[in-house]
Amino acid sequence: MSRRKGRTSPDRLSREPAAQWRQETGFHDNQSDMRVPLRRLTRVFCLIPLSLIVRPAAAAEHLFNIRDHGATGDGLTPDTTAINQAIEACARAGGGQVRFPPGRYLSGTVHLHSHVTLFFDAGATLVGTTNLNQYQQPTVPDFMPEAKWGKWHRALIVGEGVEDFAIAGQGTIDGNKVFDPTGEEHMRGPHTIAFVNCRRFTLRDVSIVDAGNYAIFFQVSDDVEIRNVKITGGWDGVHFRGGPDHPCRNVDILGCRFYTGDDSIAGRYWDNVVISGCIVNSSCNGIRLIGPATRLIVNDCLFYGPGLQPHRSSNRTNMLSGINLQPGGWDKTQGALDDVLISRVTMRKVAAPVTLTMKTGNTVGRVTISGLSATGVYRSALSLESWADAPITNVALRDVQIEFDGGGTAEQARQSVKSPGVDARPLPSWGIYARNVEHLALEDIRLSLAQEDARPVVLADRVKELNLDNFSYTRVPGVTQPLVATNVGKVNLRNTDVPGAASR
């Protein structure tokens, strides 16, 4: 990552199942404990009958085949006009389905309309033209700092102020790696899908490949469901941003597969977001949050590296943090990161499993990590850091098992800790590092090493209360102070043989 959803369509994809499981799990209850019964989530998704998800076929007068409007599908002739004419005709008829039959449809910007579903048959591919003059952009509200970016917002598929619309089917949307020497990093071209100020959008089952920039980019939009979508290549996979007092609300990313060169999921100013049942492979971060978010759940996901698609700017493939929560880490933001639950997550070969850093202007309330398993962590401890005057309020780690590569030296254990950049960096402890936290609970924690490490397993700096319950770790000969505390108010040890905190 760099700096950068009337009347319902007859073929609209329903969001009722998501509302159903939200109600069953009590997600809207704002439980202070956050230990909601998420074990049923995947089961609920699997048991939803298809008839509840896909609405009945539209009447004949509401089906529009783009070939009937002149599209050739030969991959050589521009089909932009024919596609947009079919969409406009569908919108004038009150909505329905615009069908892409098998073929390769070369196109510039396609404009989304309310109550219209774009449906891609298996074998149908929408291909972005390399003619940069054929791309347009949505208008971003002036209150968004991103408004000044201009042509950076252009995309192959664009929506602005659209409601009740969808993209679905077994086909493919190909960004064609469109290159722009005047773009960001002197190479980035159009996004694949971009929409602004929209409501009730569903993207389902399609594949998105080789985005010229982000695969999916939306701003100040609510009620978005992205389900069973595969994203391969490009930069960020799904990137969405709200603004201060205008968060993106009610966003579900369910059962998707990411094989991205940059961050798989990223953005800021979120409210009521669920990321569940996803496979995340990246040459950058799995999830990168660069601003406030409230009521965020990440559940039942696999994160693994190295990336199968290289980072387009540097060509490297190593995966960075599995989950990187860094409000204010890129530029100044204001607001709360609160009610965060990371549950039943598996990681492999990541630089750090979870990185939580907070900068001035932001606050962090309750963050719960429950059921995290990671192996091959090669760079950094799990870190929880406030670099603002206000501390992180409450973090609980429960049922966590992490294997680190190790290899740290005594000299690294003595290093001072500087304010972080945008990515995980080495720290003077190999397992957990906490800085400026009010309450930190470590319960049922198992930390191990692939090779010996001379650093302490836990370093706590300015923690008001630290609770260790059933905490185990790899013991390294010569390390006499596995738990080091600086300005820690209280340390409670239970069911663990960790020596009492050694002051530094």
Coordinates of C-alpha atoms in Angstrom, one line a residue:
M1 CA 0.0 0.0 0.0
S2 CA 1.1 3.5 -0.7
R3 CA -0.8 6.7 0.1
R4 CA -2.6 6.1 -1.6
K5 CA -23.4 1.4 -2.5
G6 CA -34.9 2.7 -4.7
R7 CA -35.8 -0.3 -5.9
T8 CA -33.8 -3.5 -5.6
S9 CA -32.5 -5.1 -8.8
P10 CA -34.3 -8.4 -9.5
D11 CA -30.9 -10.1 -9.5
R12 CA -29.5 -8.3 -6.5
L13 CA -27.5 -10.4 -4.2
S14 CA -29.1 -10.4 -0.7
R15 CA -27.3 -9.2 2.4
E16 CA -29.9 -10.9 4.7
P17 CA -27.6 -13.8 5.7
A18 CA -24.9 -11.5 7.0
A19 CA -27.6 -9.6 9.0
Q20 CA -28.8 -13.0 10.3
W21 CA -25.5 -14.1 11.7
R22 CA -24.7 -10.7 13.1
Q23 CA -27.9 -11.0 15.1
E24 CA -27.1 -14.5 16.2
T25 CA -23.6 -13.7 17.3
G26 CA -24.6 -10.5 19.2
F27 CA -22.2 -8.5 17.2
H28 CA -24.2 -5.3 17.6
D29 CA -24.5 -5.8 21.3
N30 CA -21.1 -4.1 22.0
Q31 CA -20.3 -6.6 24.7
S32 CA -17.6 -5.4 26.9
D33 CA -16.0 -8.8 27.1
M34 CA -15.9 -9.2 23.2
R35 CA -15.8 -13.0 23.6
V36 CA -18.7 -13.5 21.3
P37 CA -19.5 -17.0 20.1
L38 CA -17.7 -16.8 16.8
R39 CA -17.1 -20.5 16.4
R40 CA -20.5 -20.7 14.7
L41 CA -19.7 -18.1 12.1
T42 CA -18.2 -20.3 9.4
R43 CA -20.9 -22.9 10.1
V44 CA -23.7 -20.3 9.6
F45 CA -22.2 -19.2 6.3
C46 CA -22.0 -22.7 5.0
L47 CA -25.6 -23.6 5.9
I48 CA -27.2 -20.6 4.2
P49 CA -29.3 -22.0 1.3
L50 CA -28.4 -20.6 -2.1
S51 CA -32.0 -19.5 -2.6
L52 CA -31.5 -16.9 0.2
I53 CA -28.5 -15.4 -1.5
V54 CA -29.3 -15.3 -5.2
R55 CA -32.6 -13.7 -6.1
P56 CA -34.8 -15.2 -8.8
A57 CA -33.8 -14.4 -12.4
A58 CA -35.0 -11.1 -13.7
A59 CA -37.9 -10.9 -16.2
A60 CA -36.8 -10.9 -19.8
E61 CA -37.2 -7.2 -20.3
H62 CA -34.7 -6.6 -17.5
L63 CA -31.9 -8.7 -18.9
F64 CA -29.5 -6.8 -21.2
N65 CA -26.8 -8.6 -23.1
I66 CA -23.9 -6.3 -24.0
R67 CA -23.5 -8.1 -27.4
D68 CA -27.0 -6.8 -28.3
H69 CA -25.6 -3.3 -27.9
G70 CA -22.6 -3.9 -30.1
A71 CA -19.9 -5.5 -28.0
T72 CA -17.6 -7.7 -29.9
G73 CA -15.8 -9.6 -27.2
D74 CA -12.8 -10.2 -29.5
G75 CA -10.3 -8.6 -27.0
L76 CA -9.1 -6.2 -29.7
T77 CA -12.0 -3.9 -30.5
P78 CA -12.9 -1.3 -27.8
D79 CA -16.3 -2.2 -26.3
T80 CA -16.5 0.7 -23.8
T81 CA -19.5 2.4 -25.6
A82 CA -21.5 -0.8 -26.0
I83 CA -21.0 -1.8 -22.4
N84 CA -22.1 1.6 -21.1
Q85 CA -25.0 1.7 -23.5
A86 CA -26.3 -1.6 -22.1
I87 CA -25.9 -0.4 -18.5
E88 CA -27.7 2.9 -19.3
A89 CA -30.6 1.0 -21.0
C90 CA -30.9 -1.3 -18.0
A91 CA -31.0 1.7 -15.6
R92 CA -33.7 3.4 -17.7
A93 CA -35.8 0.3 -17.5
G94 CA -35.7 0.5 -13.8
G95 CA -32.8 -1.9 -13.2
G96 CA -31.9 -5.5 -13.8
Q97 CA -29.0 -7.5 -15.1
V98 CA -26.4 -6.6 -17.6
R99 CA -24.9 -9.8 -18.9
F100 CA -21.3 -10.4 -20.2
P101 CA -21.3 -13.6 -22.2
P102 CA -18.1 -15.5 -22.8
G103 CA -15.5 -13.4 -24.5
R104 CA -12.8 -10.8 -23.9
Y105 CA -14.2 -7.2 -23.7
L106 CA -11.6 -4.5 -24.1
S107 CA -12.8 -1.4 -22.4
G108 CA -12.1 2.0 -20.8
T109 CA -14.1 3.2 -17.8
V110 CA -17.5 1.4 -17.2
H111 CA -20.0 3.4 -15.2
L112 CA -22.1 1.7 -12.5
H113 CA -25.8 2.6 -12.1
S114 CA -28.2 2.1 -9.2
H115 CA -30.3 -1.1 -9.3
V116 CA -28.1 -2.7 -12.0
T117 CA -26.1 -5.9 -11.6
L118 CA -23.2 -6.6 -13.9
F119 CA -23.1 -10.4 -14.4
F120 CA -20.0 -12.1 -15.9
D121 CA -20.6 -15.6 -17.3
A122 CA -17.8 -18.1 -16.9
G123 CA -15.4 -17.4 -19.7
A124 CA -16.2 -13.7 -19.8
T125 CA -13.4 -11.2 -19.1
L126 CA -13.5 -7.4 -18.9
V127 CA -10.0 -6.2 -19.9
G128 CA -8.7 -2.7 -19.2
T129 CA -7.4 -0.8 -22.2
T130 CA -3.9 0.5 -22.1
N131 CA -5.1 3.8 -23.5
L132 CA -5.0 6.0 -20.4
N133 CA -7.2 8.6 -22.1
Q134 CA -10.1 6.2 -21.8
Y135 CA -10.2 6.2 -18.0
Q136 CA -12.3 8.5 -15.8
Q137 CA -12.6 9.0 -12.1
P138 CA -15.3 9.6 -9.5
T139 CA -15.6 12.8 -7.6
V140 CA -14.4 12.6 -4.1
P141 CA -16.0 14.8 -1.4
D142 CA -14.0 17.9 -0.5
F143 CA -13.9 16.9 3.2
M144 CA -11.8 13.9 2.3
P145 CA -8.0 14.6 2.2
E146 CA -7.8 12.2 -0.7
A147 CA -9.9 14.6 -2.9
K148 CA -6.7 16.4 -4.0
W149 CA -5.3 13.3 -5.6
G150 CA -7.1 13.9 -8.9
K151 CA -6.5 11.3 -11.6
W152 CA -5.2 8.9 -9.0
H153 CA -8.9 7.9 -8.5
R154 CA -9.6 6.8 -12.1
A155 CA -10.6 3.2 -12.6
L156 CA -11.8 0.6 -15.0
I157 CA -15.2 0.3 -13.2
V158 CA -16.5 3.5 -11.5
G159 CA -19.5 4.3 -9.3
E160 CA -20.5 7.6 -7.7
G161 CA -23.6 8.0 -5.6
V162 CA -24.9 4.6 -6.6
E163 CA -27.2 2.4 -4.6
D164 CA -28.4 -1.2 -4.7
F165 CA -26.0 -2.5 -7.3
A166 CA -23.8 -5.6 -7.7
I167 CA -21.1 -7.3 -9.7
A168 CA -21.3 -11.1 -9.8
G169 CA -20.6 -14.2 -11.8
Q170 CA -17.8 -16.7 -12.6
G171 CA -16.0 -14.4 -14.9
T172 CA -12.9 -12.2 -14.6
I173 CA -12.1 -8.5 -14.4
D174 CA -8.5 -8.0 -15.8
G175 CA -6.8 -4.7 -14.9
N176 CA -4.2 -5.6 -17.5
K177 CA -1.3 -4.2 -15.4
V178 CA -2.0 -0.8 -17.1
F179 CA 1.2 1.2 -16.7
D180 CA 1.3 5.0 -16.3
P181 CA 4.8 6.6 -16.2
T182 CA 3.2 9.8 -14.8
G183 CA 1.3 7.9 -12.0
E184 CA 2.2 7.2 -8.5
E185 CA 5.7 5.7 -8.2
H186 CA 6.0 6.5 -11.9
M187 CA 4.2 3.3 -12.8
R188 CA 0.7 3.0 -11.2
G189 CA -2.3 3.1 -13.5
P190 CA -6.0 3.0 -12.9
H191 CA -7.7 1.0 -10.1
T192 CA -9.9 -1.9 -11.2
I193 CA -13.1 -1.0 -9.3
A194 CA -13.5 2.4 -7.6
F195 CA -16.6 3.9 -6.1
V196 CA -17.4 6.9 -3.8
N197 CA -20.5 7.8 -1.7
C198 CA -22.3 4.6 -2.5
R199 CA -24.7 2.3 -0.6
R200 CA -25.6 -1.4 -0.7
F201 CA -23.1 -2.9 -3.0
T202 CA -22.3 -6.6 -3.4
L203 CA -19.3 -8.1 -5.2
R204 CA -19.5 -11.8 -5.5
D205 CA -17.7 -14.8 -7.1
V206 CA -15.7 -12.9 -9.7
S207 CA -11.9 -12.9 -10.1
I208 CA -9.9 -9.8 -10.3
V209 CA -6.4 -10.0 -11.8
D210 CA -3.5 -7.7 -12.5
A211 CA -4.9 -4.4 -11.2
G212 CA -3.1 -1.3 -12.4
N213 CA -3.3 0.0 -8.9
Y214 CA -5.8 -1.2 -6.2
A215 CA -8.2 -4.0 -7.2
I216 CA -11.1 -2.6 -5.2
F217 CA -11.0 0.9 -3.8
F218 CA -14.0 2.6 -2.2
Q219 CA -14.6 5.7 -0.1
V220 CA -17.3 7.0 2.3
S221 CA -19.6 4.1 1.3
D222 CA -21.8 1.8 3.4
D223 CA -23.3 -1.7 3.4
V224 CA -20.7 -3.3 1.2
E225 CA -20.4 -7.1 0.9
I226 CA -17.4 -8.7 -0.9
R227 CA -17.9 -12.5 -0.9
N228 CA -16.0 -15.4 -2.5
V229 CA -13.8 -13.0 -4.6
K230 CA -10.3 -14.0 -5.7
I231 CA -7.8 -11.2 -6.2
T232 CA -4.4 -11.9 -7.8
G233 CA -1.6 -9.5 -8.4
G234 CA -1.7 -5.7 -8.5
W235 CA -1.2 -3.6 -5.4
D236 CA -3.7 -3.5 -2.6
G237 CA -6.6 -6.0 -2.8
V238 CA -9.5 -4.3 -1.0
H239 CA -8.7 -0.7 0.2
F240 CA -11.5 1.4 1.7
R241 CA -11.5 4.7 3.5
G242 CA -14.0 6.9 5.3
G243 CA -13.2 10.2 6.8
P244 CA -13.6 11.9 10.2
D245 CA -17.3 11.6 11.2
H246 CA -17.9 9.7 7.9
P247 CA -16.6 6.2 8.3
C248 CA -17.3 3.3 5.9
R249 CA -20.0 1.4 7.8
N250 CA -21.2 -2.2 7.6
V251 CA -18.5 -3.8 5.4
D252 CA -18.2 -7.6 5.1
I253 CA -15.3 -9.3 3.4
L254 CA -16.2 -13.0 3.5
G255 CA -14.5 -16.1 2.0
C256 CA -12.2 -14.2 -0.3
R257 CA -8.7 -15.2 -1.5
F258 CA -6.0 -12.7 -1.8
Y259 CA -2.7 -13.1 -3.6
T260 CA -1.5 -9.5 -3.7
G261 CA 1.7 -7.7 -4.3
D262 CA 0.8 -5.0 -1.7
D263 CA -1.4 -5.0 1.3
S264 CA -4.3 -7.4 0.9
I265 CA -6.8 -5.4 2.9
A266 CA -6.2 -1.8 4.0
G267 CA -7.7 1.6 4.8
R268 CA -9.0 3.7 7.6
Y269 CA -12.1 5.2 9.3
W270 CA -14.1 1.9 9.5
D271 CA -17.2 1.0 11.6
N272 CA -18.8 -2.4 11.9
V273 CA -16.4 -4.4 9.7
V274 CA -16.1 -8.2 9.5
I275 CA -13.3 -10.0 7.7
S276 CA -13.9 -13.7 7.9
G277 CA -13.0 -17.0 6.3
C278 CA -10.3 -15.4 4.0
I279 CA -7.0 -16.7 2.7
V280 CA -4.5 -13.9 2.7
N281 CA -1.1 -14.1 0.9
S282 CA 0.8 -10.9 0.4
S283 CA 4.2 -9.5 -0.4
C284 CA 3.3 -6.7 2.1
N285 CA 0.9 -6.7 5.0
G286 CA -2.1 -9.0 5.3
I287 CA -4.3 -6.3 6.9
R288 CA -3.1 -2.8 7.3
L289 CA -5.3 -0.3 9.2
I290 CA -3.9 3.3 8.9
G291 CA -6.6 5.1 10.9
P292 CA -9.4 4.7 13.4
A293 CA -11.8 1.8 13.3
T294 CA -14.6 0.6 15.7
R295 CA -16.3 -2.7 15.9
L296 CA -13.8 -4.6 13.8
I297 CA -13.8 -8.5 13.7
V298 CA -11.1 -10.6 11.9
N299 CA -12.2 -14.2 12.2
D300 CA -11.1 -17.6 10.9
C301 CA -8.5 -16.4 8.4
L302 CA -5.2 -17.8 7.1
F303 CA -2.3 -15.4 6.5
Y304 CA 0.8 -16.8 4.9
G305 CA 4.0 -15.8 3.1
P306 CA 6.0 -15.4 1.1
G307 CA 3.9 -13.7 -1.5
L308 CA 3.1 -15.6 -4.6
Q309 CA 2.8 -12.2 -6.4
P310 CA 5.8 -9.9 -6.0
H311 CA 5.6 -6.4 -4.7
R312 CA 5.3 -4.4 -7.9
S313 CA 7.6 -1.5 -6.8
S314 CA 10.4 -3.5 -5.3
N315 CA 10.0 -7.1 -6.7
R316 CA 10.4 -8.5 -3.1
T317 CA 8.1 -11.3 -2.0
N318 CA 8.5 -11.5 1.8
M319 CA 5.3 -11.0 3.8
L320 CA 5.3 -8.3 6.5
S321 CA 2.9 -8.2 9.4
G322 CA -0.1 -10.5 9.3
I323 CA -2.2 -7.8 10.9
N324 CA -0.9 -4.3 11.2
L325 CA -3.0 -1.8 13.1
Q326 CA -1.4 1.6 13.0
P327 CA -3.8 4.5 13.5
G328 CA -1.9 7.6 12.5
G329 CA 1.0 5.6 11.2
W330 CA 1.0 7.1 7.6
D331 CA -0.4 10.6 8.2
K332 CA -2.3 12.3 10.9
T333 CA -5.7 10.8 11.8
Q334 CA -8.1 11.4 14.7
G335 CA -10.4 9.0 16.4
A336 CA -10.7 5.7 18.2
L337 CA -9.6 2.2 17.5
D338 CA -11.9 0.2 19.7
D339 CA -13.9 -3.0 20.0
V340 CA -11.4 -5.1 18.0
L341 CA -11.6 -8.9 18.0
I342 CA -9.0 -11.0 16.2
S343 CA -10.2 -14.6 16.6
R344 CA -9.1 -18.1 15.3
V345 CA -6.4 -16.8 13.0
T346 CA -3.5 -18.8 11.6
M347 CA -0.3 -17.3 10.2
R348 CA 2.9 -18.7 8.6
K349 CA 6.1 -16.9 7.6
V350 CA 5.2 -13.4 8.5
A351 CA 7.5 -10.6 9.7
A352 CA 5.3 -10.1 12.8
P353 CA 1.9 -11.7 13.7
V354 CA 0.2 -8.6 15.0
T355 CA 1.6 -5.1 15.1
L356 CA -0.4 -2.4 17.1
T357 CA 1.0 1.1 17.1
M358 CA -0.8 4.3 18.0
K359 CA 0.3 7.9 17.2
T360 CA -0.9 11.2 18.6
G361 CA -4.5 12.2 17.9
N362 CA -5.8 8.6 18.2
T363 CA -7.0 6.4 21.0
V364 CA -7.1 2.6 21.4
G365 CA -9.7 1.1 23.7
R366 CA -10.3 -2.7 23.9
V367 CA -8.4 -5.1 21.6
T368 CA -8.8 -8.9 22.0
I369 CA -6.7 -11.5 20.3
S370 CA -8.1 -15.0 20.9
G371 CA -7.0 -18.2 19.2
L372 CA -3.9 -17.0 17.3
S373 CA -1.5 -19.6 15.9
A374 CA 1.7 -18.5 14.1
T375 CA 4.9 -20.2 12.9
G376 CA 8.0 -18.9 11.2
V377 CA 7.7 -15.3 12.6
Y378 CA 11.0 -13.9 11.3
R379 CA 11.4 -10.3 12.3
S380 CA 9.5 -8.9 15.2
A381 CA 7.7 -9.7 18.4
L382 CA 4.0 -9.2 18.7
S383 CA 4.0 -5.5 19.6
L384 CA 1.5 -3.2 21.4
E385 CA 2.7 0.4 21.4
S386 CA 1.3 3.8 22.1
W387 CA 3.5 6.7 21.0
A388 CA 0.9 9.2 22.1
D389 CA 0.5 10.7 25.6
A390 CA -2.6 8.5 26.1
P391 CA -2.0 4.8 26.7
I392 CA -3.6 1.9 25.0
T393 CA -6.5 1.1 27.3
N394 CA -7.0 -2.7 27.4
V395 CA -5.4 -5.5 25.4
A396 CA -6.1 -9.2 26.1
L397 CA -4.2 -12.1 24.4
R398 CA -5.9 -15.5 25.0
D399 CA -5.0 -18.9 23.6
V400 CA -2.0 -17.7 21.6
Q401 CA 0.7 -20.0 20.2
I402 CA 3.6 -18.4 18.3
E403 CA 6.9 -19.9 17.0
F404 CA 9.6 -17.3 16.3
D405 CA 12.7 -17.8 14.2
G406 CA 14.8 -16.3 17.0
G407 CA 18.5 -15.6 16.6
G408 CA 18.5 -12.3 18.5
T409 CA 21.6 -11.1 20.3
A410 CA 22.4 -9.6 23.7
E411 CA 23.3 -6.4 21.9
Q412 CA 19.8 -6.3 20.3
A413 CA 18.3 -6.8 23.8
R414 CA 20.0 -3.6 24.9
Q415 CA 18.9 -1.4 22.0
S416 CA 16.6 1.6 22.6
V417 CA 13.2 1.5 21.0
K418 CA 12.5 4.4 18.6
S419 CA 9.1 5.4 17.2
P420 CA 8.1 3.0 14.5
G421 CA 7.9 3.6 10.8
V422 CA 5.2 2.0 8.7
D423 CA 6.3 -1.6 9.0
A424 CA 7.4 -4.1 11.6
R425 CA 10.9 -3.7 12.9
P426 CA 13.2 -5.7 15.2
L427 CA 12.6 -5.1 18.9
P428 CA 14.6 -5.8 22.1
S429 CA 12.4 -8.7 23.1
W430 CA 11.6 -11.7 20.9
G431 CA 8.1 -12.6 22.0
I432 CA 6.0 -9.6 23.2
Y433 CA 6.8 -5.9 23.4
A434 CA 4.3 -3.6 25.2
R435 CA 4.7 0.2 25.6
N436 CA 2.4 2.6 27.3
V437 CA -0.5 0.2 28.0
E438 CA -3.0 0.4 30.9
H439 CA -4.1 -3.2 31.2
L440 CA -2.4 -6.1 29.4
A441 CA -3.6 -9.7 30.0
L442 CA -1.6 -12.7 28.7
E443 CA -3.6 -15.8 29.2
D444 CA -2.9 -19.3 27.9
I445 CA 0.2 -18.1 25.9
R446 CA 2.8 -20.4 24.4
L447 CA 5.8 -18.8 22.8
S448 CA 8.6 -20.9 21.3
L449 CA 11.9 -20.4 19.4
A450 CA 13.3 -22.2 16.3
Q451 CA 16.7 -21.2 17.5
E452 CA 18.1 -19.6 20.6
D453 CA 17.6 -15.9 21.2
A454 CA 19.5 -13.8 23.8
R455 CA 16.7 -11.2 24.2
P456 CA 14.0 -11.4 26.9
V457 CA 10.7 -13.0 25.9
V458 CA 8.6 -10.1 27.2
L459 CA 9.5 -6.5 27.6
A460 CA 6.9 -4.2 29.2
D461 CA 7.5 -0.5 29.4
R462 CA 5.0 1.8 31.1
V463 CA 2.3 -0.8 31.7
K464 CA -0.1 -0.1 34.5
E465 CA -1.1 -3.7 35.1
L466 CA 0.4 -6.9 33.6
N467 CA -1.3 -10.2 34.1
L468 CA 0.3 -13.5 33.1
D469 CA -1.8 -16.6 33.5
N470 CA -0.7 -20.0 32.1
F471 CA 2.2 -18.4 30.2
S472 CA 5.0 -20.7 28.8
Y473 CA 8.0 -19.9 26.7
T474 CA 11.3 -21.4 25.4
R475 CA 14.0 -21.0 27.9
V476 CA 17.4 -20.0 26.6
P477 CA 20.6 -20.6 28.6
G478 CA 22.2 -17.4 29.9
V479 CA 19.0 -15.4 29.7
T480 CA 18.3 -14.8 33.4
Q481 CA 15.7 -12.1 33.0
P482 CA 13.0 -13.4 30.5
L483 CA 10.5 -10.8 31.7
V484 CA 11.8 -7.3 31.8
A485 CA 9.6 -4.4 33.1
T486 CA 10.2 -0.7 33.1
N487 CA 7.8 1.6 35.0
V488 CA 5.3 -1.2 35.4
G489 CA 2.7 -0.7 38.2
K490 CA 1.8 -4.3 38.9
V491 CA 2.7 -7.7 37.7
N492 CA 0.4 -10.6 38.5
L493 CA 1.7 -14.1 37.8
R494 CA -0.5 -17.2 37.9
N495 CA 0.1 -20.8 36.6
T496 CA 3.5 -19.9 35.2
D497 CA 7.1 -20.3 36.3
V498 CA 8.2 -17.0 34.8
P499 CA 10.5 -15.3 37.3
G500 CA 9.3 -12.1 38.9
A501 CA 9.6 -9.0 36.7
A502 CA 13.2 -7.7 36.5
S503 CA 13.4 -4.0 36.5
R504 CA 15.4 -2.2 33.8

